[in-house]
Structures are given as structure tokens and as C-alpha cells.
mmCIF file of C-alpha atoms in Angstrom:
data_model
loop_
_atom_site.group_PDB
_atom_site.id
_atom_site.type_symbol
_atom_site.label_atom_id
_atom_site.label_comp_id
_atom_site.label_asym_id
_atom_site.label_seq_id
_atom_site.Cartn_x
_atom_site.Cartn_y
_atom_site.Cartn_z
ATOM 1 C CA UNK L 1 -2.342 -40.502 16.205
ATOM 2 C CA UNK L 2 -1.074 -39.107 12.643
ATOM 3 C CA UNK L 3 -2.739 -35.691 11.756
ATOM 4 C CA UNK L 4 -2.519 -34.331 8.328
ATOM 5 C CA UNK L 5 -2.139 -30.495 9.124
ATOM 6 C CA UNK L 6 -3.348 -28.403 6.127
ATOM 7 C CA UNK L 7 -2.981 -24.486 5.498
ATOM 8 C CA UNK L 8 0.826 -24.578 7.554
ATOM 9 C CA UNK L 9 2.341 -21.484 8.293
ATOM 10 C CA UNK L 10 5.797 -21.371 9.798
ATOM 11 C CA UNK L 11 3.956 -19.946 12.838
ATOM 12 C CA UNK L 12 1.547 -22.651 12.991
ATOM 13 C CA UNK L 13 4.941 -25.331 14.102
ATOM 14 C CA UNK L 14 6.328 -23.386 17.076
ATOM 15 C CA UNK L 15 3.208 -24.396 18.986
ATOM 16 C CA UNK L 16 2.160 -27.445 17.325
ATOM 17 C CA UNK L 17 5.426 -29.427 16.618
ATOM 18 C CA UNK L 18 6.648 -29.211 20.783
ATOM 19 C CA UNK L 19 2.868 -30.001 21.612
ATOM 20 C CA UNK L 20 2.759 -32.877 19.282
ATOM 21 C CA UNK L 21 5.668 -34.601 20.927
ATOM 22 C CA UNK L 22 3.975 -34.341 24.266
ATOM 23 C CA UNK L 23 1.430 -36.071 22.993
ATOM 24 C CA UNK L 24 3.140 -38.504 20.771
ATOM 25 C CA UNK L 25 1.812 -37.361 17.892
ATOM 26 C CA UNK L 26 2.608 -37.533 14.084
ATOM 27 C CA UNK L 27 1.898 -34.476 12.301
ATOM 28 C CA UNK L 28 2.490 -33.816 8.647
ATOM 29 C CA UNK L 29 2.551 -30.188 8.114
ATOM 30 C CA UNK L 30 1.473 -28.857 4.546
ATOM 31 C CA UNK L 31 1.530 -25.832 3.552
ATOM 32 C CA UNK L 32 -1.694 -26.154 0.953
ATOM 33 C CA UNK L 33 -5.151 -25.175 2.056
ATOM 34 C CA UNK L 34 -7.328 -28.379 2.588
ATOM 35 C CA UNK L 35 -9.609 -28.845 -0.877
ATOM 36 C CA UNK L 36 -10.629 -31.755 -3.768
ATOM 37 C CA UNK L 37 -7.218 -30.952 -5.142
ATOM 38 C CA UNK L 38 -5.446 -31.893 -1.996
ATOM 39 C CA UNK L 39 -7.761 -33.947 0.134
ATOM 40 C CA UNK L 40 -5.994 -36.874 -0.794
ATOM 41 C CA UNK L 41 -2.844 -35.770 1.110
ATOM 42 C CA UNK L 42 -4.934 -37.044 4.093
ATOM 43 C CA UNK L 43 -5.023 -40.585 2.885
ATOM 44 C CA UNK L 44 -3.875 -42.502 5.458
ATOM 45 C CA UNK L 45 -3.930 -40.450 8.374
ATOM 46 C CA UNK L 46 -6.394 -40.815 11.178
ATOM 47 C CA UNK L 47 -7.479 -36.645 11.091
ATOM 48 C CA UNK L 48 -7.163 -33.654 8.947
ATOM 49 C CA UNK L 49 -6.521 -30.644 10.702
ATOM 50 C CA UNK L 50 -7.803 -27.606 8.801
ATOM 51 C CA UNK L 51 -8.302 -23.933 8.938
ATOM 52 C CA UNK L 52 -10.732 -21.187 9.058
ATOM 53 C CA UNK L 53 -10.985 -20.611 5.369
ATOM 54 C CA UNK L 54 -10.471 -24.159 3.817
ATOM 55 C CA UNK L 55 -14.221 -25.089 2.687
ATOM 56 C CA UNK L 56 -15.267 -29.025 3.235
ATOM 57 C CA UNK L 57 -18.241 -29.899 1.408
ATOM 58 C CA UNK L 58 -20.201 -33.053 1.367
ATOM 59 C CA UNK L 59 -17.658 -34.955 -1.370
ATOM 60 C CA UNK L 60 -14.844 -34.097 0.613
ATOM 61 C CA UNK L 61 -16.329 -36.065 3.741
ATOM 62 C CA UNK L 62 -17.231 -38.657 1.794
ATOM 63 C CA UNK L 63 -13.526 -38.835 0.602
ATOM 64 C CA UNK L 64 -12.208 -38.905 4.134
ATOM 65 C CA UNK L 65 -14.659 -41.294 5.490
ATOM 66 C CA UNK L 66 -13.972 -43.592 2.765
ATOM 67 C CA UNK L 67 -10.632 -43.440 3.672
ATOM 68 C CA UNK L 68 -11.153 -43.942 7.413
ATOM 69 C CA UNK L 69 -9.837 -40.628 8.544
ATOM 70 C CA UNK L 70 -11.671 -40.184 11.834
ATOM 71 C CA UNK L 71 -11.885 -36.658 12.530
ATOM 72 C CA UNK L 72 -11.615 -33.300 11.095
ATOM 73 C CA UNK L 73 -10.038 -30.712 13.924
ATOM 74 C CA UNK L 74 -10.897 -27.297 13.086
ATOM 75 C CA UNK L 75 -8.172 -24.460 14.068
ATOM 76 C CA UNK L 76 -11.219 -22.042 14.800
ATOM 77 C CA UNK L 77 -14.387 -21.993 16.917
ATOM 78 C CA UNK L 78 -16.476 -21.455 13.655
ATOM 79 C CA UNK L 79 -17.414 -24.223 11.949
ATOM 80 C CA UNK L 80 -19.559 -22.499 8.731
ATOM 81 C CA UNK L 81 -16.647 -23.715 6.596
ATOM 82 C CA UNK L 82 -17.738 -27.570 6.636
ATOM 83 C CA UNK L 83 -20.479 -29.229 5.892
ATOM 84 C CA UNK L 84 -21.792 -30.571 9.101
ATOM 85 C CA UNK L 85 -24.320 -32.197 8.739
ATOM 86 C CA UNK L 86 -22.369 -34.607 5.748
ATOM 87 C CA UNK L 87 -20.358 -35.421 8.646
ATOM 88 C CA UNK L 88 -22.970 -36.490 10.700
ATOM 89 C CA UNK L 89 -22.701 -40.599 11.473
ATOM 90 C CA UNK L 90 -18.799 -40.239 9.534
ATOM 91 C CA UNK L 91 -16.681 -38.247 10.660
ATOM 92 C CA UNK L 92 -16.262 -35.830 13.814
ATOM 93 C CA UNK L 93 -16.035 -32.650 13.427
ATOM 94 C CA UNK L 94 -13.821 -31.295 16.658
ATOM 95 C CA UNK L 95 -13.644 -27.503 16.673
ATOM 96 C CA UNK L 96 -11.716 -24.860 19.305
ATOM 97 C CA UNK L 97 -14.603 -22.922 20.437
ATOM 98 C CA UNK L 98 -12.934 -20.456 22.863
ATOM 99 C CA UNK L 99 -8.862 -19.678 22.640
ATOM 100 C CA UNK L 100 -8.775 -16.052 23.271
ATOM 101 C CA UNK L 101 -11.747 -13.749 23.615
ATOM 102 C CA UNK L 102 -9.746 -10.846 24.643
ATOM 103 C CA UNK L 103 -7.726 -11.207 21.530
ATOM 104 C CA UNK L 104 -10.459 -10.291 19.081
ATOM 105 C CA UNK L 105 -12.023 -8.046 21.404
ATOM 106 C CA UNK L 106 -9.062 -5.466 21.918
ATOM 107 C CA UNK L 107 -8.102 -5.744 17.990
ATOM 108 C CA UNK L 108 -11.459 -4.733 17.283
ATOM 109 C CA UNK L 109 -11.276 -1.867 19.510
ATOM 110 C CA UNK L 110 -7.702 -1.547 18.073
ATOM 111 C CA UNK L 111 -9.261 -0.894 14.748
ATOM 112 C CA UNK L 112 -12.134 1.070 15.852
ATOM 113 C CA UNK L 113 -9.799 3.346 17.527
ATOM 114 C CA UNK L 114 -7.473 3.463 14.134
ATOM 115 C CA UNK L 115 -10.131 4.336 12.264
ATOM 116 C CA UNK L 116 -11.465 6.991 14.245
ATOM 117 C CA UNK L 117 -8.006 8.649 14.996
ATOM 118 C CA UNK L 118 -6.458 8.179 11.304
ATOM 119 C CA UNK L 119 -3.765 6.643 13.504
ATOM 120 C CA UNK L 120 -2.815 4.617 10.565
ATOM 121 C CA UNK L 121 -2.631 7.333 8.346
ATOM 122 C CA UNK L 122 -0.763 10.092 10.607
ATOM 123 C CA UNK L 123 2.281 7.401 11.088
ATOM 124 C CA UNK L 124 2.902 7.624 6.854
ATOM 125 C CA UNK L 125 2.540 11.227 7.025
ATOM 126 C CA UNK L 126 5.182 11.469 10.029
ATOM 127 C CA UNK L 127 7.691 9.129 8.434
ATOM 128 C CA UNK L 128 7.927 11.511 5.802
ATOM 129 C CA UNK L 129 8.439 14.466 8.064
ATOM 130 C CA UNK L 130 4.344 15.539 7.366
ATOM 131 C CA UNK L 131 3.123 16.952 10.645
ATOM 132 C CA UNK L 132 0.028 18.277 9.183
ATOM 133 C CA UNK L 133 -2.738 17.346 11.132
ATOM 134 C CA UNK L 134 -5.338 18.332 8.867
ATOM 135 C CA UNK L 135 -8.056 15.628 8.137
ATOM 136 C CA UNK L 136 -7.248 13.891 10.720
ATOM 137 C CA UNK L 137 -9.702 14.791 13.394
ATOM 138 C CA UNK L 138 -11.525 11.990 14.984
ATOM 139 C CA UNK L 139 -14.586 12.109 17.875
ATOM 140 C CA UNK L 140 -14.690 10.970 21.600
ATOM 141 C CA UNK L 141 -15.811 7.316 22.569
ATOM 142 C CA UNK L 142 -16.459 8.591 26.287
ATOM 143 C CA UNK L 143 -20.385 8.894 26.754
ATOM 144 C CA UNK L 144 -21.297 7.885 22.839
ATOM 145 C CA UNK L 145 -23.320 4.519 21.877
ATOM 146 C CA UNK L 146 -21.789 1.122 21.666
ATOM 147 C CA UNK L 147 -23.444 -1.174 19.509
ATOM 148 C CA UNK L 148 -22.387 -4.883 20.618
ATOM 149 C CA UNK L 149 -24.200 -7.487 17.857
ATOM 150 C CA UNK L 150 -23.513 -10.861 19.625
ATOM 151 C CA UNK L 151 -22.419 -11.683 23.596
ATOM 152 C CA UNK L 152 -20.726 -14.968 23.089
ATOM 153 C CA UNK L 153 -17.298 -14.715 24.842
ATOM 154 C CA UNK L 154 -15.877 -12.270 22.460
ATOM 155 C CA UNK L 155 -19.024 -10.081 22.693
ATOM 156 C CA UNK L 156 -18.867 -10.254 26.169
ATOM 157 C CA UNK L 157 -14.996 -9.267 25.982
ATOM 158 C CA UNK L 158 -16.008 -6.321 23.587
ATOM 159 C CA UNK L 159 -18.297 -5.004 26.069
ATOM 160 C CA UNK L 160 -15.914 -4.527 29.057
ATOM 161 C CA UNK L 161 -13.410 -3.038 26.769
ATOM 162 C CA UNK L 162 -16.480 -0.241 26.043
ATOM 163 C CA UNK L 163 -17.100 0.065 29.802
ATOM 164 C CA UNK L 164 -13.835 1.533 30.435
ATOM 165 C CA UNK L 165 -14.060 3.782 27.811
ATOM 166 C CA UNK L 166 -17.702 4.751 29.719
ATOM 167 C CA UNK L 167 -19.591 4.321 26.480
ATOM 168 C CA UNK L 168 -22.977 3.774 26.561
ATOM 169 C CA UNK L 169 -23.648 0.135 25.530
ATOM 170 C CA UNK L 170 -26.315 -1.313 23.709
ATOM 171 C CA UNK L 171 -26.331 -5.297 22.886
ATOM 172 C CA UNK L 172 -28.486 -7.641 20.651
ATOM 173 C CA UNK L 173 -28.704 -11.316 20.532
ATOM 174 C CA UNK L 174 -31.164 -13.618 19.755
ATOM 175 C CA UNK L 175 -30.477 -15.528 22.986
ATOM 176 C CA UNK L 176 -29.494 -12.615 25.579
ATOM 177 C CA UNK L 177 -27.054 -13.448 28.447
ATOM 178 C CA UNK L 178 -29.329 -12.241 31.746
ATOM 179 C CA UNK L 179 -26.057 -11.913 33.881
ATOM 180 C CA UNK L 180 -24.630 -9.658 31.824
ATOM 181 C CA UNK L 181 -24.473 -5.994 32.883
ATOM 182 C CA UNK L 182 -25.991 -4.401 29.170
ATOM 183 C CA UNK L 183 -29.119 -3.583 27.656
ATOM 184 C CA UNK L 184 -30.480 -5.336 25.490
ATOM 185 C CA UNK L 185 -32.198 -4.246 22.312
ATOM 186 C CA UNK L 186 -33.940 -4.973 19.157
ATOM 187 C CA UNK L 187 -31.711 -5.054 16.173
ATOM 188 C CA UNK L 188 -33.084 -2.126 14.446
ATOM 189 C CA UNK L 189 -32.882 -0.053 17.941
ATOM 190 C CA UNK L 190 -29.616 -0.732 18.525
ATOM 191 C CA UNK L 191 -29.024 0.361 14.853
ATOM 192 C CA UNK L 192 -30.333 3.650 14.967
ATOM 193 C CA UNK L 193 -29.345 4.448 18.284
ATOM 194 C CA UNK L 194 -24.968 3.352 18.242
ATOM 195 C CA UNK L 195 -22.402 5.676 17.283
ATOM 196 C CA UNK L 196 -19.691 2.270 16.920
ATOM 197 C CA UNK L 197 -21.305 -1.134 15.753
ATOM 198 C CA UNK L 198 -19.092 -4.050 16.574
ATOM 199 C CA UNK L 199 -20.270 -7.708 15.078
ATOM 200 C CA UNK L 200 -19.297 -10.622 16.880
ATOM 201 C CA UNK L 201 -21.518 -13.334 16.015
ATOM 202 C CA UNK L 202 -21.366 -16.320 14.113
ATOM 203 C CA UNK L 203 -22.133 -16.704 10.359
ATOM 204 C CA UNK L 204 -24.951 -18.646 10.176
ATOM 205 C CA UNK L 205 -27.992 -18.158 7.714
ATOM 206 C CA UNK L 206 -29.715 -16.274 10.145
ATOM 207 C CA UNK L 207 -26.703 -13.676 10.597
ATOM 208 C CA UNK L 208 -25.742 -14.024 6.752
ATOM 209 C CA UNK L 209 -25.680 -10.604 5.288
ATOM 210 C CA UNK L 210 -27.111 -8.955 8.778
ATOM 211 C CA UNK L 211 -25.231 -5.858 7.441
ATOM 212 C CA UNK L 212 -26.990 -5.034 4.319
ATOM 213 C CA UNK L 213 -28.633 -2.198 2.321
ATOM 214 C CA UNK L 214 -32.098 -1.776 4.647
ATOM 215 C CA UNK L 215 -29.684 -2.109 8.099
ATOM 216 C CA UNK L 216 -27.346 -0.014 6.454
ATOM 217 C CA UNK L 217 -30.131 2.514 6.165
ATOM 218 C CA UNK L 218 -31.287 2.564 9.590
ATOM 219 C CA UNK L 219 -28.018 3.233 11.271
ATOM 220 C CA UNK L 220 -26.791 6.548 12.317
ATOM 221 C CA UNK L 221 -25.144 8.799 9.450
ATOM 222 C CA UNK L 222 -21.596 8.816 10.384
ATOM 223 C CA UNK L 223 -21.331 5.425 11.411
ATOM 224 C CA UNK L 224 -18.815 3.565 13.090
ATOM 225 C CA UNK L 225 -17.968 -0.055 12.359
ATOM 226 C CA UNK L 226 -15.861 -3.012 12.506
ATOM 227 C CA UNK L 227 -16.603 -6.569 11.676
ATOM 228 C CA UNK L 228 -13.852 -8.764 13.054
ATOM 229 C CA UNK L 229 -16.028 -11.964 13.149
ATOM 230 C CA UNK L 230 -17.007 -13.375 9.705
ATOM 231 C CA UNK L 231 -17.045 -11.720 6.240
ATOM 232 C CA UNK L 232 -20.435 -13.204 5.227
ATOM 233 C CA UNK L 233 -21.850 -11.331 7.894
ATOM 234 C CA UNK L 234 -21.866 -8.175 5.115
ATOM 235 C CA UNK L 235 -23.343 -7.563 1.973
ATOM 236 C CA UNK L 236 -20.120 -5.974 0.411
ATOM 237 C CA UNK L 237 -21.965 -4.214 -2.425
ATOM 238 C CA UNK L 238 -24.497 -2.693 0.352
ATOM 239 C CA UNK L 239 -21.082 -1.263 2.405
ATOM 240 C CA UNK L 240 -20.055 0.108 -0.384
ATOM 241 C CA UNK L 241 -22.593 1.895 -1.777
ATOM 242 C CA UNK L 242 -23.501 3.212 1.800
ATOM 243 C CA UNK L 243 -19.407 4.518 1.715
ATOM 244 C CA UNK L 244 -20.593 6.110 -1.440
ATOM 245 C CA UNK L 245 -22.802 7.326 0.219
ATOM 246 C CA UNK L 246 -20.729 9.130 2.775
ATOM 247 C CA UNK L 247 -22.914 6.854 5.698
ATOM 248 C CA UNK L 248 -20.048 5.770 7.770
ATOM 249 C CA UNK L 249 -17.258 7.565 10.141
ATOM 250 C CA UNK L 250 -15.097 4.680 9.445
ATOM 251 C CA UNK L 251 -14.810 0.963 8.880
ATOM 252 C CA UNK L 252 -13.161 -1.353 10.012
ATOM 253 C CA UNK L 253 -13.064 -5.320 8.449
ATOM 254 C CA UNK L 254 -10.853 -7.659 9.580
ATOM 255 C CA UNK L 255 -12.655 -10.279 7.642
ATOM 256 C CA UNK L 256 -14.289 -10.490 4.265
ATOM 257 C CA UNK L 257 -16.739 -12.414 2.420
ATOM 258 C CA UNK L 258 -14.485 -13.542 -0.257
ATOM 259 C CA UNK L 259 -11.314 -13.572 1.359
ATOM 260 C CA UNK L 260 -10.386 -17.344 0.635
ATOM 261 C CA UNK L 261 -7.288 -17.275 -1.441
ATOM 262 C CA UNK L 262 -6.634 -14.120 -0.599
ATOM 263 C CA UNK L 263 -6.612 -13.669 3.313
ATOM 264 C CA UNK L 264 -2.724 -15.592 5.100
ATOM 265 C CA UNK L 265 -1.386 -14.936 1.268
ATOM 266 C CA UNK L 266 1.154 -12.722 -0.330
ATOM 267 C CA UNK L 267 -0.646 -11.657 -2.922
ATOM 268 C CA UNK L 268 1.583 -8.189 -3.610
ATOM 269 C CA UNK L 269 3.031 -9.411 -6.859
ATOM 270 C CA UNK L 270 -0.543 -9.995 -8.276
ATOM 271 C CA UNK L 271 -3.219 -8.608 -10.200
ATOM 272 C CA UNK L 272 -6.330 -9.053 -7.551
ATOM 273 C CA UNK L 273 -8.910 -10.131 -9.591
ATOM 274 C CA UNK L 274 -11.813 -9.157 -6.482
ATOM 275 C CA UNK L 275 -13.056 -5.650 -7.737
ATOM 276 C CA UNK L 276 -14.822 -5.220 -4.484
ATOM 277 C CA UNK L 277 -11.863 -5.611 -2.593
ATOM 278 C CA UNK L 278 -9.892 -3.124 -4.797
ATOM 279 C CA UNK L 279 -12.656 -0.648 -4.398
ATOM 280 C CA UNK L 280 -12.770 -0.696 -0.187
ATOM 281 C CA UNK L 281 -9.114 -0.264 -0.237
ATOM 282 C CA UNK L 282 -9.851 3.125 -1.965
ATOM 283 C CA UNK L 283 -11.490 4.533 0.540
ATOM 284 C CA UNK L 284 -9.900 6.974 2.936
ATOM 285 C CA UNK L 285 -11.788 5.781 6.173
ATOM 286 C CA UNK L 286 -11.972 2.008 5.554
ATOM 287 C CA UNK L 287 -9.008 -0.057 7.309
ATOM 288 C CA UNK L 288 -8.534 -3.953 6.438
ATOM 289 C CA UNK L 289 -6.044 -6.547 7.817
ATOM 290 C CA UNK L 290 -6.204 -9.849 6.972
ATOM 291 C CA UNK L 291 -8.182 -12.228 9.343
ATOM 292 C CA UNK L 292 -5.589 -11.483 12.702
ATOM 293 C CA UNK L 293 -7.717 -10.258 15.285
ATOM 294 C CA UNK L 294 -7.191 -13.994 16.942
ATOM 295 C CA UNK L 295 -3.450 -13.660 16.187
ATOM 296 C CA UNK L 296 -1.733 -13.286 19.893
ATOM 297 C CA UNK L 297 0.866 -15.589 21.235
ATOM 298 C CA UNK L 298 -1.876 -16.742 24.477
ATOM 299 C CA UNK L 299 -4.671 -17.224 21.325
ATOM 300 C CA UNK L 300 -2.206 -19.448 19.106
ATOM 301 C CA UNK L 301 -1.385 -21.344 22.271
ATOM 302 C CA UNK L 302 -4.588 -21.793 23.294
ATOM 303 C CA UNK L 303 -5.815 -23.179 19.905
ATOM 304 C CA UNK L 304 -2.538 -25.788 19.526
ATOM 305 C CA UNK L 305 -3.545 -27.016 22.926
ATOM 306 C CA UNK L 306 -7.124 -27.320 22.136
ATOM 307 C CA UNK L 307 -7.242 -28.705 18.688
ATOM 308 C CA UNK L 308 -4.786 -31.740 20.153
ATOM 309 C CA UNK L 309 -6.816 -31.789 23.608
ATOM 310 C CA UNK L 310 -9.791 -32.912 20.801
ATOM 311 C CA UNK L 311 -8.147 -35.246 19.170
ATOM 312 C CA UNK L 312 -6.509 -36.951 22.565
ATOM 313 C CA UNK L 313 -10.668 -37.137 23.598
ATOM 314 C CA UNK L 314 -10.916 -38.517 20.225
ATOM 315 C CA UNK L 315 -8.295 -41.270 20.342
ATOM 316 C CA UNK L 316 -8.871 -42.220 24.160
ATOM 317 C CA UNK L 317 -13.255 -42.456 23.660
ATOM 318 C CA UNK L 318 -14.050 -39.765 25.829
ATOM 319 C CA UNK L 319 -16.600 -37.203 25.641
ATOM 320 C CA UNK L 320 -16.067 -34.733 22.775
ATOM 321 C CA UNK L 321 -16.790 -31.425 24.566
ATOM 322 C CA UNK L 322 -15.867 -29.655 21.346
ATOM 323 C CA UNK L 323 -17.980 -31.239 18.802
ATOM 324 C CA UNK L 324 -19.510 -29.229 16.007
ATOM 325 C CA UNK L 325 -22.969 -29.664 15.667
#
């Protein structure tokens, strides 16, 4: 099999390239996010291999279909990015729907804890000889309320992380996991009632923009939260004004809805254009990184095995576990 790999990154070849061989597969790294400028790169090959933020729309599939490429193999377990239901009857859409819950799960707790220690902030002051510990007083997580919003595998993963900090957890999900050892609540419940709101869900158009000016309102003043999931799942414009605001503790976002272009991309020797972006960096209690919370050498493993595990089902006719549908 020949895969066109878009959106390369030097670390995306120490898994892949070794794998590839094992396989006996062709892979033609390239380092350009998948789009109509480039789709044509994947002439000839039987799959495009793509990631999290390169956007496939109807035209595209068309394009690849036309061209026989079989398969597009997603480097992610979301699958919002592509237009699935173009691909229907075309092309498959093979996706890696579980590499490393832990991974996400203890960076989001890894940001939580940032922002509510200043961590961040007391390691510039101490590198310039700054011990002054003033404004940098944070709260205990033992006994407070844990807001979980999603128990898929990383939700689930976020919620034994909590239990050994013996927080108080509260969970909602539109389909609720019985065997799990939470409580479940209504959205708006578990709104009002959490100290630290974590989001792990999917972006879908139920979930788009769950965080927004009236939820915003309804949660606790001093707020906790981190979104490590997907960007759409906030209304950027509501999060800030409710910083204004002085609503939140702390933020954490480890995604963002308009990080395409900007997200995996040194973008220090520009002028960001994103004024929303600009303004969240301003603000003393608000932490971003760019898209990493999967980014751990057992989650990058995972996904190279995965994403080629899809497209050996795909070559040999067997049943593709990992369809998106």
C-alpha cells in the first residue's frame, strides 16, 4: 500500500517510517496540511493519511475518489474534521479512536493543577531570582467538586485521576456509563455545583459551543476549567467576556476553535492576525499549549500502530473496526 502522509512532523517518522517497513508500506511524508491546494499530492496513492486539524470537505472526497484513493486514515479518534457523510459509498474513512486515554487525562489535570498553583508563573519569577510568592496562592482539590463533561475513555481516565485527589465528582453525558463509579447529573447541576469543569467530549453539533454565555452564567464564580478535547466546544467571545468578568479561577485550553494554521506552527516571527487569541493570552489565569495533551511517546505509538493496523484491514478486506461513521 502507498500512503500519502500529510501534516509531517519530524516526530511523526520515528514511529511511522520503522512501522511502515514492517508492513511493507510506501509512505510519502509531506510536510503540508492536507487541503484543495494540496490534495492533489495524493494522486496516485491508494490513502491519504491526515491530521486532526486538516478540514476535508465534500470536493475534496470527490477529488480523491475520482482518483481512486481508497481511504482516508485519520491520526485522531475525532473525525469532525471530514465530511463523512460525502464519504459515504467512496471512500473510507478509518480513524484511531483510542491511543492513550491517560495521556489527555493527566495533561488536563497537569493544566488544571498549573493553573491553580501559578506553577507556570512562579518558575519565570524564580529564574530571575524572584521568590516572591505573592499572587500566587491557589485552593485545595481534596474534598471540592469535579465536574467531568463526557465518560468516553478519556472521561473515564479524568475521573480516576480526581478520585485520588478525593474530589467529589460529578459527571454528565448524554449516554451515562452504569458501571462507572460517579454520579451522574444534569448539565446545568453539574454546572452550578463543580469547583473544576473538565470537557472531554466530542465536537459534534450537539456539544458545539456547550460552553457559552448562559452555561457560563450558571457555573460557580471562581471557576475552574480546562478544555483539552475540541476548541469548538467554546464560544470564545462568551469565555472571554466571563474572564472580564472575573468568573473563572483559571483556564485552561489546550485546544481552540480557530486554531488551524496556528496550532503544530511556529508562528513567533508573525503578526497573529486572531484577536481572540491575542486577548486570552493576556490574561493572568488563562494557560494555552498547543493541541499536546495526546503528545506521549505510548500515545504516538499507539496511533502509528493503529492508523496502519486500519489500513492493513483495509488492504486485506477485513472488518474495519475503526470506521468513522
Amino acid at each position: 500500500m502507498r500512503i500519502a502522509f500529510f501534516s509531517t512532523k519530524p516526530y511523526d517518522r520515528i514511529w511511522f517510517e520503522p512501522m511502515a517497513k514492517d508492513y511493507g508500506y510506501e509512505i510519502y511524508f509531506i510536510e503540508l496540511p492536507f487541503s484543495e491546494e494540496t490534495m492533489f499530492l495524493a494522486k496516485g496513492y491508494d490513502a491519504a493519511c491526515i491530521f486532526v486539524n486538516d478540514h476535508v470537505n465534500s470536493k475534496m472526497i470527490d477529488y480523491l475518489y475520482e482518483n481512486k484513493v481508497k481511504a482516508l486514515l485519520l491520526r485522531s479518534a475525532g473525525y469532525n474534521h471530514v465530511d463523512v457523510k460525502a464519504a459515504k459509498g467512496k471512500i473510507e474513512v478509518l480513524r484511531v479512536p483510542s491511543y492513550s486515554p491517560e495521556a489527555v487525562a493527566e495533561f488536563a489535570m497537569a493544566m488544571l493543577l498549573t493553573v491553580n498553583r501559578f506553577t507556570h508563573k512562579a518558575y519565570g519569577r524564580t529564574r530571575e531570582f524572584n521568590m516572591n510568592i505573592n499572587g500566587l496562592m491557589g485552593t485545595d482539590l481534596f474534598h471540592k467538586v469535579a465536574g467531568v463533561i463526557g465518560t468516553g475513555k478519556i472521561g473515564q481516565a479524568m475521573i480516576r485521576i480526581f478520585q485520588g485527589f478525593r474530589m467529589n465528582i460529578l459527571a454528565y453525558d448524554p449516554y451515562p456509563n452504569k458501571s462507572l463509579d460517579v454520579q451522574y447529573v444534569g448539565l446545568e447541576e453539574l454546572l452550578s455545583k463543580s469547583d473544576f469543569i473538565s470537557l472531554h467530549c466530542p465536537l459534534t453539533p450537539e456539544t458545539n459551543h456547550i460552553i457559552n454565555e448562559d452555561t457560563i452564567a450558571k457555573m460557580k464564580d471562581g471557576v475552574y476549567l480546562v478544555n483539552t478535547s475540541r476548541g469548538g466546544l467554546i464560544d470564545t467571545q462568551a469565555l472571554i467576556d466571563g474572564l472580564l468578568a472575573k468568573k473563572f479561577g483559571g483556564v485552561g485550553l489546550d485546544v481552540y476553535e480557530e486554531e488551524e494554521g496556528l496550532f503544530y506552527e511556529d508562528c513567533s516571527d508573525e503578526i497573529i492576525q486572531d484577536d481572540n487569541l491575542a486577548r486570552l493570552t493576556t490574561f493572568p489565569n488563562v494557560l494555552i499549549t498547543s493541541h499536546m495533551g495526546f503528545f506521549t511517546v505510548e500515545a504516538m505509538q499507539a496511533i502509528a500502530h493503529e492508523t496502519l493496523e486500519n489500513a492493513y484491514a483495509l488492504e486485506n478486506g477485513l472488518p474495519l473496526k475503526n470506521k468513522a461513521e
